Coordinates of C-alpha atoms in Angstrom, one line a residue:
X1 CA -19.2 27.0 -15.0
X2 CA -16.5 26.0 -12.7
X3 CA -16.6 22.4 -11.4
X4 CA -16.4 22.1 -7.7
X5 CA -16.7 25.8 -7.2
X6 CA -20.1 26.0 -5.6
X7 CA -21.6 29.3 -4.5
X8 CA -23.7 32.2 -5.6
X9 CA -23.1 34.3 -8.7
X10 CA -23.8 37.6 -7.0
X11 CA -21.1 38.1 -4.3
X12 CA -19.5 41.5 -4.8
X13 CA -20.4 41.7 -8.5
X14 CA -22.0 45.1 -8.1
X15 CA -18.5 46.4 -7.3
X16 CA -17.1 45.0 -10.6
X17 CA -17.1 46.7 -13.9
X18 CA -19.7 46.0 -16.7
X19 CA -18.4 44.8 -20.0
X20 CA -19.5 45.4 -23.6
X21 CA -19.2 42.7 -26.2
X22 CA -19.5 43.3 -29.9
X23 CA -20.5 40.6 -32.4
X24 CA -21.9 40.2 -35.9
X25 CA -24.1 37.3 -34.9
X26 CA -27.8 38.0 -34.6
X27 CA -29.8 36.7 -31.7
X28 CA -32.3 34.9 -33.9
X29 CA -34.5 33.7 -30.9
X30 CA -34.7 34.4 -27.2
X31 CA -36.7 31.2 -26.7
X32 CA -34.6 28.0 -26.5
X33 CA -37.3 25.9 -28.1
X34 CA -36.4 27.7 -31.4
X35 CA -32.9 29.0 -31.2
X36 CA -30.3 26.9 -33.0
X37 CA -27.7 29.5 -34.0
X38 CA -24.5 30.8 -32.5
X39 CA -25.9 34.2 -31.4
X40 CA -28.9 32.7 -29.7
X41 CA -26.9 30.1 -27.9
X42 CA -24.5 32.7 -26.5
X43 CA -27.6 34.2 -24.8
X44 CA -29.0 30.8 -23.8
X45 CA -25.7 29.7 -22.1
X46 CA -25.8 32.8 -19.9
X47 CA -29.5 33.3 -19.0
X48 CA -30.8 29.8 -18.9
X49 CA -29.6 26.9 -16.7
X50 CA -29.0 23.3 -17.7
X51 CA -28.9 20.2 -15.6
X52 CA -25.3 19.6 -16.6
X53 CA -22.6 22.0 -17.9
X54 CA -19.2 22.0 -19.5
X55 CA -16.5 23.2 -17.1
X56 CA -14.0 25.7 -18.6
X57 CA -11.5 23.8 -20.8
X58 CA -13.4 20.5 -20.4
X59 CA -15.5 18.4 -22.7
X60 CA -17.1 16.1 -20.0
X61 CA -20.3 17.5 -18.5
X62 CA -20.5 18.2 -14.7
X63 CA -23.5 18.9 -12.6
X64 CA -25.0 22.4 -12.7
X65 CA -28.7 22.6 -11.9
X66 CA -28.5 18.9 -11.0
X67 CA -26.5 17.6 -8.0
X68 CA -26.2 14.2 -9.7
X69 CA -27.1 12.6 -13.1
X70 CA -26.4 9.1 -14.3
X71 CA -27.5 6.3 -16.6
X72 CA -29.3 3.5 -14.8
X73 CA -27.6 0.2 -15.1
X74 CA -28.8 -2.2 -17.8
X75 CA -28.9 -0.9 -21.3
X76 CA -28.2 2.8 -20.9
X77 CA -31.7 3.7 -21.9
X78 CA -32.8 5.5 -18.7
X79 CA -31.0 8.7 -17.5
X80 CA -31.9 10.1 -14.1
X81 CA -31.0 13.5 -12.6
X82 CA -31.6 14.8 -9.1
X83 CA -31.9 18.6 -8.8
X84 CA -30.2 20.7 -6.3
X85 CA -32.3 22.1 -3.5
X86 CA -33.6 25.7 -3.5
X87 CA -33.3 26.4 -7.2
X88 CA -35.4 29.4 -8.4
X89 CA -36.0 31.3 -11.6
X90 CA -35.1 35.0 -11.9
X91 CA -38.7 36.0 -11.2
X92 CA -38.6 34.1 -7.9
X93 CA -40.6 31.0 -8.9
X94 CA -39.2 27.7 -7.7
X95 CA -37.5 25.5 -10.3
X96 CA -38.6 21.9 -9.9
X97 CA -38.4 18.7 -11.9
X98 CA -41.8 19.6 -13.4
X99 CA -40.2 22.6 -15.1
X100 CA -37.5 20.3 -16.5
X101 CA -40.1 17.9 -17.9
X102 CA -42.1 20.9 -19.2
X103 CA -39.1 22.3 -21.0
X104 CA -38.3 19.1 -22.9
X105 CA -41.9 18.2 -23.6
X106 CA -42.5 21.7 -24.9
X107 CA -39.4 21.7 -27.1
X108 CA -40.3 18.4 -28.7
X109 CA -44.0 19.4 -29.1
X110 CA -43.2 22.7 -30.8
X111 CA -40.5 21.0 -32.9
X112 CA -39.5 24.3 -34.5
X113 CA -37.7 24.2 -37.9
X114 CA -34.9 26.2 -36.4
X115 CA -35.0 24.6 -33.0
X116 CA -32.9 22.0 -31.2
X117 CA -35.5 19.2 -31.0
X118 CA -33.6 17.5 -33.8
X119 CA -30.8 16.6 -31.2
X120 CA -33.2 14.6 -29.2
X121 CA -34.4 11.9 -31.6
X122 CA -33.4 9.3 -29.0
X123 CA -35.8 10.8 -26.3
X124 CA -38.9 8.8 -25.7
X125 CA -40.4 10.5 -22.6
X126 CA -39.6 12.6 -19.6
X127 CA -41.0 11.9 -16.1
X128 CA -41.0 14.0 -13.0
X129 CA -41.8 11.5 -10.2
X130 CA -40.9 14.1 -7.5
X131 CA -40.0 17.8 -7.3
X132 CA -36.2 17.0 -7.4
X133 CA -36.1 13.9 -9.6
X134 CA -36.4 13.8 -13.4
X135 CA -36.2 10.7 -15.5
X136 CA -35.4 10.6 -19.2
X137 CA -36.5 7.4 -21.0
X138 CA -34.7 6.8 -24.3
X139 CA -35.8 4.9 -27.4
X140 CA -32.3 3.5 -27.7
X141 CA -29.0 3.9 -26.0
X142 CA -27.5 7.3 -26.5
X143 CA -24.1 7.8 -24.9
X144 CA -24.0 11.5 -25.9
X145 CA -27.2 12.3 -24.1
X146 CA -25.4 14.0 -21.1
X147 CA -23.6 16.2 -23.7
X148 CA -26.9 17.3 -25.2
X149 CA -28.3 18.1 -21.8
X150 CA -25.2 20.4 -21.1
X151 CA -25.7 22.2 -24.4
X152 CA -28.0 25.2 -25.1
X153 CA -30.6 22.6 -26.2
X154 CA -30.9 21.6 -22.5
X155 CA -32.1 25.0 -21.3
X156 CA -34.7 24.9 -18.6
X157 CA -37.7 27.3 -18.8
X158 CA -40.4 28.4 -16.3
X159 CA -43.6 26.5 -17.0
X160 CA -45.6 29.3 -15.4
X161 CA -44.3 31.8 -18.0
X162 CA -43.6 30.0 -21.3
X163 CA -46.5 28.7 -23.4
X164 CA -46.7 24.9 -23.7
X165 CA -47.3 24.8 -27.5
X166 CA -45.8 28.0 -29.0
X167 CA -42.9 30.3 -28.7
X168 CA -42.6 33.1 -26.2
X169 CA -42.2 36.1 -28.5
X170 CA -42.3 39.1 -26.2
X171 CA -38.6 38.9 -25.3
X172 CA -39.4 38.7 -21.5
X173 CA -37.0 35.9 -20.8
X174 CA -37.2 34.2 -17.4
X175 CA -34.4 31.8 -16.7
X176 CA -32.4 30.5 -13.7
X177 CA -28.9 31.1 -15.2
X178 CA -26.0 33.2 -14.1
X179 CA -27.6 36.3 -15.7
X180 CA -31.0 37.7 -16.3
X181 CA -32.0 39.6 -19.5
X182 CA -32.5 43.2 -18.4
X183 CA -33.4 44.6 -21.8
X184 CA -33.3 43.5 -25.4
X185 CA -33.5 45.4 -28.7
X186 CA -33.6 43.1 -31.7
X187 CA -30.5 43.2 -33.9
X188 CA -29.1 46.0 -31.7
X189 CA -28.3 44.9 -28.2
X190 CA -29.0 42.7 -25.2
X191 CA -28.2 43.9 -21.7
X192 CA -27.6 41.2 -19.1
X193 CA -27.3 41.7 -15.3
X194 CA -26.2 39.1 -12.7
X195 CA -29.2 37.0 -11.6
X196 CA -29.5 37.3 -7.8
X197 CA -31.6 34.1 -7.7
X198 CA -28.9 32.0 -9.4
X199 CA -27.7 29.0 -7.5
X200 CA -24.9 27.1 -9.3
X201 CA -21.2 26.7 -9.8
X202 CA -20.4 30.0 -11.6
X203 CA -19.0 33.1 -10.0
X204 CA -19.4 36.3 -12.0
X205 CA -16.3 38.5 -12.6
X206 CA -18.4 41.5 -13.8
X207 CA -21.4 43.5 -13.0
X208 CA -23.1 42.8 -16.3
X209 CA -22.6 42.1 -20.0
X210 CA -24.0 44.1 -22.9
X211 CA -24.1 42.2 -26.3
X212 CA -23.9 44.9 -28.9
X213 CA -24.9 43.5 -32.3
X214 CA -23.8 44.5 -35.8
X215 CA -25.7 42.0 -37.9
X216 CA -23.4 40.6 -40.6
X217 CA -21.4 43.9 -40.6
X218 CA -17.8 43.2 -39.8
X219 CA -16.8 46.7 -40.9
X220 CA -19.0 48.3 -38.2
X221 CA -17.8 45.9 -35.6
X222 CA -14.1 46.7 -36.4
X223 CA -14.8 50.4 -36.2
X224 CA -16.6 50.0 -32.9
X225 CA -13.6 48.1 -31.4
X226 CA -11.2 50.7 -32.6
X227 CA -13.4 53.5 -31.3
X228 CA -13.8 51.9 -27.9
X229 CA -17.6 51.4 -28.3
X230 CA -17.1 47.7 -27.3
X231 CA -14.6 46.2 -24.9
X232 CA -14.1 43.1 -27.0
X233 CA -15.2 41.5 -30.2
X234 CA -16.2 37.9 -30.6
X235 CA -17.3 36.3 -33.9
X236 CA -17.4 38.6 -36.9
X237 CA -14.0 40.0 -37.5
X238 CA -12.3 38.9 -40.7
X239 CA -9.2 36.8 -40.7
X240 CA -7.3 39.8 -42.0
X241 CA -8.5 42.0 -39.1
X242 CA -7.4 39.3 -36.6
X243 CA -4.0 38.7 -38.3
X244 CA -3.3 42.5 -38.5
X245 CA -4.2 43.0 -34.8
X246 CA -1.9 40.2 -33.8
X247 CA 1.0 42.4 -35.0
X248 CA 2.4 45.6 -33.5
X249 CA -0.6 47.5 -34.9
X250 CA -2.8 45.9 -32.2
X251 CA -0.4 46.5 -29.4
X252 CA -0.1 50.2 -30.4
X253 CA -3.8 50.5 -30.1
X254 CA -4.0 48.8 -26.8
X255 CA -5.7 45.8 -28.3
X256 CA -4.9 42.1 -27.8
X257 CA -5.9 38.9 -29.6
X258 CA -6.9 36.0 -27.4
X259 CA -6.9 32.6 -29.0
X260 CA -8.4 29.3 -28.0
X261 CA -9.0 25.9 -29.6
X262 CA -12.2 25.6 -31.5
X263 CA -14.1 22.8 -33.3
X264 CA -16.1 24.9 -35.9
X265 CA -15.7 23.3 -39.3
X266 CA -16.3 23.9 -43.0
X267 CA -17.0 21.3 -45.6
X268 CA -17.3 21.3 -49.3
X269 CA -20.5 19.1 -49.8
X270 CA -21.5 17.2 -53.0
X271 CA -25.1 16.5 -54.1
X272 CA -24.9 12.7 -54.7
X273 CA -27.8 12.9 -57.2
X274 CA -26.1 15.6 -59.3
X275 CA -25.1 14.4 -62.9
X276 CA -21.6 15.8 -62.5
X277 CA -20.5 15.5 -58.9
X278 CA -22.7 12.5 -58.4
X279 CA -19.8 10.6 -60.2
X280 CA -17.3 9.4 -57.6
X281 CA -14.4 10.1 -60.0
X282 CA -15.2 13.8 -60.1
X283 CA -15.3 14.0 -56.3
X284 CA -12.0 12.1 -56.0
X285 CA -10.4 14.4 -58.5
X286 CA -11.5 17.5 -56.5
X287 CA -10.1 15.9 -53.4
X288 CA -6.7 15.4 -55.1
X289 CA -6.6 19.1 -56.2
X290 CA -7.7 21.1 -53.2
X291 CA -4.7 22.8 -51.5
X292 CA -5.9 23.6 -48.0
X293 CA -2.6 25.1 -46.9
X294 CA -2.7 27.6 -49.7
X295 CA -6.1 29.2 -49.0
X296 CA -5.5 28.9 -45.2
X297 CA -2.4 31.0 -45.8
X298 CA -3.7 33.5 -48.4
X299 CA -7.4 33.8 -47.3
X300 CA -7.5 33.0 -43.7
X301 CA -4.0 34.3 -42.7
X302 CA -3.4 31.1 -40.8
X303 CA -6.2 31.7 -38.4
X304 CA -7.7 28.3 -39.1
X305 CA -6.1 24.8 -39.4
X306 CA -6.4 22.3 -42.3
X307 CA -8.9 19.6 -41.6
X308 CA -8.5 16.1 -43.0
X309 CA -11.4 14.3 -41.6
X310 CA -15.0 15.0 -40.5
X311 CA -14.2 14.7 -36.8
X312 CA -11.9 17.6 -35.8
X313 CA -8.6 17.4 -33.9
X314 CA -9.1 17.4 -30.1
X315 CA -12.3 15.4 -30.3
X316 CA -12.3 11.7 -29.4
X317 CA -11.7 9.4 -32.4
X318 CA -10.2 12.0 -34.7
X319 CA -8.1 10.6 -37.5
X320 CA -6.6 12.0 -40.8
X321 CA -8.6 9.9 -43.3
X322 CA -8.5 12.4 -46.2
X323 CA -4.8 13.1 -45.7
X324 CA -4.1 9.4 -45.8
X325 CA -6.1 8.8 -48.9
X326 CA -5.5 12.0 -50.9
X327 CA -2.5 13.6 -49.4
X328 CA -1.8 17.2 -48.3
X329 CA -0.3 18.4 -51.6
X330 CA -2.4 18.7 -54.7
X331 CA -1.7 16.2 -57.4
X332 CA -2.9 16.8 -61.0
X333 CA -1.7 13.4 -62.0
X334 CA -3.8 11.6 -59.4
X335 CA -6.8 13.8 -60.2
X336 CA -6.5 13.1 -64.0
X337 CA -6.2 9.4 -63.2
X338 CA -9.4 9.5 -61.1
X339 CA -11.3 11.1 -64.0
X340 CA -9.8 8.9 -66.7
X341 CA -10.5 5.7 -64.7
X342 CA -14.1 6.7 -64.4
X343 CA -14.4 7.5 -68.1
X344 CA -15.0 11.2 -67.5
X345 CA -13.9 13.6 -70.2
X346 CA -12.3 16.9 -69.4
X347 CA -12.6 19.8 -68.7
X348 CA -15.4 19.0 -66.2
X349 CA -17.8 21.9 -65.9
X350 CA -18.8 22.6 -62.3
X351 CA -20.6 25.3 -60.3
X352 CA -19.6 25.9 -56.7
X353 CA -22.2 27.6 -54.5
X354 CA -21.3 29.7 -51.4
X355 CA -22.9 32.2 -49.1
X356 CA -21.1 35.4 -48.0
X357 CA -21.3 35.8 -44.2
X358 CA -23.4 33.1 -42.6
X359 CA -20.6 30.6 -42.0
X360 CA -17.6 32.9 -42.0
X361 CA -16.7 36.4 -43.4
X362 CA -14.1 34.8 -45.7
X363 CA -16.2 32.0 -47.2
X364 CA -16.7 33.6 -50.7
X365 CA -13.0 34.4 -51.0
X366 CA -12.1 30.8 -49.9
X367 CA -14.4 29.3 -52.6
X368 CA -13.0 31.5 -55.3
X369 CA -9.5 30.2 -54.3
X370 CA -10.7 26.6 -54.5
X371 CA -12.2 27.4 -58.0
X372 CA -8.8 28.8 -59.1
X373 CA -7.0 25.7 -57.8
X374 CA -9.3 23.4 -59.8
X375 CA -9.1 25.4 -63.0
X376 CA -5.3 25.7 -62.7
X377 CA -5.2 21.9 -63.2
X378 CA -6.8 22.3 -66.6
X379 CA -9.2 19.5 -65.6
X380 CA -12.1 21.7 -64.5
X381 CA -14.0 24.8 -65.6
X382 CA -15.6 26.3 -62.5
X383 CA -18.3 28.9 -61.9
X384 CA -18.7 30.4 -58.4
X385 CA -22.1 31.7 -57.3
X386 CA -22.6 33.5 -54.0
X387 CA -26.2 33.5 -52.7
X388 CA -27.5 35.3 -49.6
X389 CA -28.3 33.0 -46.7
X390 CA -32.1 32.6 -46.6
X391 CA -32.2 31.7 -50.3
X392 CA -29.0 29.6 -50.0
X393 CA -30.4 27.5 -47.2
X394 CA -33.6 26.9 -49.0
X395 CA -32.0 26.0 -52.3
X396 CA -29.3 23.6 -51.0
X397 CA -31.9 21.9 -48.8
X398 CA -34.0 21.4 -52.0
X399 CA -31.1 19.8 -53.8
X400 CA -30.7 22.6 -56.3
X401 CA -26.9 22.8 -55.9
X402 CA -24.2 20.4 -57.1
X403 CA -21.4 21.5 -54.8
X404 CA -21.7 23.9 -51.9
X405 CA -20.2 25.0 -48.6
X406 CA -21.7 24.0 -45.3
X407 CA -20.3 25.2 -42.0
X408 CA -20.8 23.5 -38.7
X409 CA -20.6 24.9 -35.2
X410 CA -20.9 21.9 -32.8
X411 CA -23.6 21.7 -30.3
X412 CA -21.4 19.7 -27.9
X413 CA -17.8 18.3 -28.0
X414 CA -18.6 14.7 -28.8
X415 CA -17.7 12.8 -32.0
X416 CA -21.4 11.9 -32.4
X417 CA -22.2 15.6 -33.1
X418 CA -19.7 15.6 -36.1
X419 CA -21.0 12.3 -37.6
X420 CA -24.6 11.3 -36.9
X421 CA -26.2 14.6 -38.2
X422 CA -24.5 14.2 -41.5
X423 CA -25.8 10.8 -42.6
X424 CA -29.0 9.1 -43.3
X425 CA -32.5 10.4 -44.0
X426 CA -33.0 14.2 -43.6
X427 CA -29.4 14.8 -42.7
X428 CA -28.3 18.4 -42.3
X429 CA -26.2 18.3 -45.5
X430 CA -29.2 17.5 -47.7
X431 CA -26.9 15.8 -50.1
X432 CA -28.6 12.4 -50.5
X433 CA -25.7 10.5 -49.2
X434 CA -26.4 7.3 -47.3
X435 CA -24.1 4.3 -46.4
X436 CA -25.8 1.3 -44.8
X437 CA -22.6 0.4 -42.9
X438 CA -22.5 3.8 -41.3
X439 CA -26.2 4.2 -40.5
X440 CA -27.0 0.6 -39.8
X441 CA -24.0 -0.5 -37.7
X442 CA -21.4 2.1 -36.9
X443 CA -23.6 4.9 -35.6
X444 CA -25.9 2.6 -33.5
X445 CA -22.8 1.0 -31.9
X446 CA -21.2 4.4 -31.1
X447 CA -24.5 5.6 -29.7
X448 CA -24.5 2.7 -27.2
X449 CA -21.0 3.1 -25.9
X450 CA -20.9 5.3 -22.8
X451 CA -17.1 4.8 -22.6
X452 CA -16.3 7.1 -25.6
X453 CA -12.7 5.8 -25.8
X454 CA -14.2 2.4 -26.5
X455 CA -16.0 3.8 -29.6
X456 CA -12.8 5.1 -31.2
X457 CA -12.4 2.1 -33.6
X458 CA -15.9 2.5 -35.0
X459 CA -15.5 6.3 -35.3
X460 CA -12.3 5.8 -37.2
X461 CA -13.8 3.2 -39.5
X462 CA -16.7 5.7 -40.1
X463 CA -14.2 8.5 -41.1
X464 CA -12.3 6.2 -43.4
X465 CA -15.5 5.2 -45.1
X466 CA -16.5 8.8 -45.7
X467 CA -13.0 9.5 -47.2
X468 CA -13.5 6.6 -49.5
X469 CA -17.0 7.6 -50.6
X470 CA -16.2 11.4 -50.7
X471 CA -19.7 12.8 -50.2
X472 CA -18.0 15.9 -48.8
X473 CA -14.5 17.2 -48.3
X474 CA -13.4 18.6 -44.9
X475 CA -11.6 22.0 -45.4
X476 CA -10.7 23.6 -42.1
X477 CA -11.1 23.6 -38.4
X478 CA -11.3 26.9 -36.6
X479 CA -9.3 28.5 -33.9
X480 CA -11.4 30.7 -31.6
X481 CA -10.5 34.4 -31.3
X482 CA -11.6 37.3 -29.2
X483 CA -10.1 40.7 -29.8
X484 CA -10.1 42.9 -26.7
X485 CA -8.8 46.0 -25.0
X486 CA -5.8 45.3 -22.8
X487 CA -7.9 45.9 -19.6
X488 CA -10.2 42.9 -20.4
X489 CA -9.4 39.6 -18.7
X490 CA -10.7 36.1 -18.6
X491 CA -11.4 35.5 -22.3
X492 CA -8.9 32.6 -22.2
X493 CA -11.3 30.7 -19.9
X494 CA -14.2 30.7 -22.4
X495 CA -12.6 29.9 -25.8
X496 CA -12.7 26.1 -26.0
X497 CA -14.3 23.3 -28.0
X498 CA -17.4 23.2 -25.7
X499 CA -18.6 26.3 -27.7
X500 CA -20.0 27.7 -24.4
X501 CA -19.2 31.4 -24.2
X502 CA -19.0 32.1 -20.4
X503 CA -19.8 35.8 -19.8
X504 CA -19.2 35.3 -16.1
X505 CA -15.5 34.6 -16.6
X506 CA -14.8 38.0 -18.2
X507 CA -13.7 41.1 -16.3
X508 CA -12.5 44.6 -16.9
X509 CA -10.2 46.8 -15.0
X510 CA -11.5 50.4 -15.2

């Protein structure tokens, strides 16, 4: 959504070509009160409108459905937005502040297990004192609140169409975004057409977008790209596919690889109550033995970058706490010392759990490589178990695993989204790690600081504390890739850390 580029999305879009996207991500939900997964959010970002939005290449939200949003002076606990005039939904109904209030009240009331309500723990109440004015009252200061409003979690729905206390399950989506959902076949395809009622900052460069879905099937996605059944592929191709297509092979086939900076992460997480990895000496030894550069080279073909802290590069406050403490090169001597100082006999028997495709198509191979690194030291005996996602999610949340992989696709590009969800009660890692300094002082202070640069010191202390306690080990940070036919343009404008995939930027020359 281009800042300062006001206008209508329709224009001459009917004269432009339609584009077909291929992905392995399922659209788990079409209702934003439930969807909290990459495939669903791609849909939400394009068919629903938000009060604020991330401009291409930017991490600071700008007005979208709103003409102005700001914190009231005095405590940063009241956030007020004024809507643009003349907003309507795709069915012609007017969009007012009552719809915004309804959307947030509904999301919080439904509080779906797979929904984004978890992002709004700071929200106390939403008021709509007039048709154009909406007021968010917060329980405590939350400097990242504008970022949350600009994410898929801030999607505005039509109060005349969506039930107040349950999900809309008929797939008949009504939004006010750049596109309308023309048709939808679960796990097969979603067809989007420009929304003639849209009033915002985006200008569409195509006459529609079809999302063709190959659930968890990277082989079929690769074949569809080579066969010309899709114009471009986003999320789902293996690192090997991408690396191969970056060579002359891709150019011979008329295929190009477009790269952007991402903020998706993977961590190796430890259950702090486990009798083995619950011992700090074991976790420190593992941190001394992991060779990120090796599996990034051999497994990921250098399509990701090594990560040495929980806040990724490119995000405010990032440091290299794990590099500073454990180094980049594996050290058997340091690992052995950590175990010896803790009185732990070797070899340490350990099971690493992984899931094959949920986080990344290469996850299992990566975990096997880590296991080999640990065993090569002679200090560990490692078993690897790969478990399909539904069972994996249930079992690690129940504390049944000692060490396991967790991937993280950020909801918004703020350091809070890489820190607060991971600590304290009911954290997303489910690893029983708490640190009173982090939860009682550092996070509350960073929440309250609207000038994010002023929170850098606290974020760096937080990262250093995590490196010292080792409840998890950051492994890598993604680059973003789309693989496309030569005639497709605009992908470079939608691959950035905001995680917003902007269909309207993409065009195709027939």
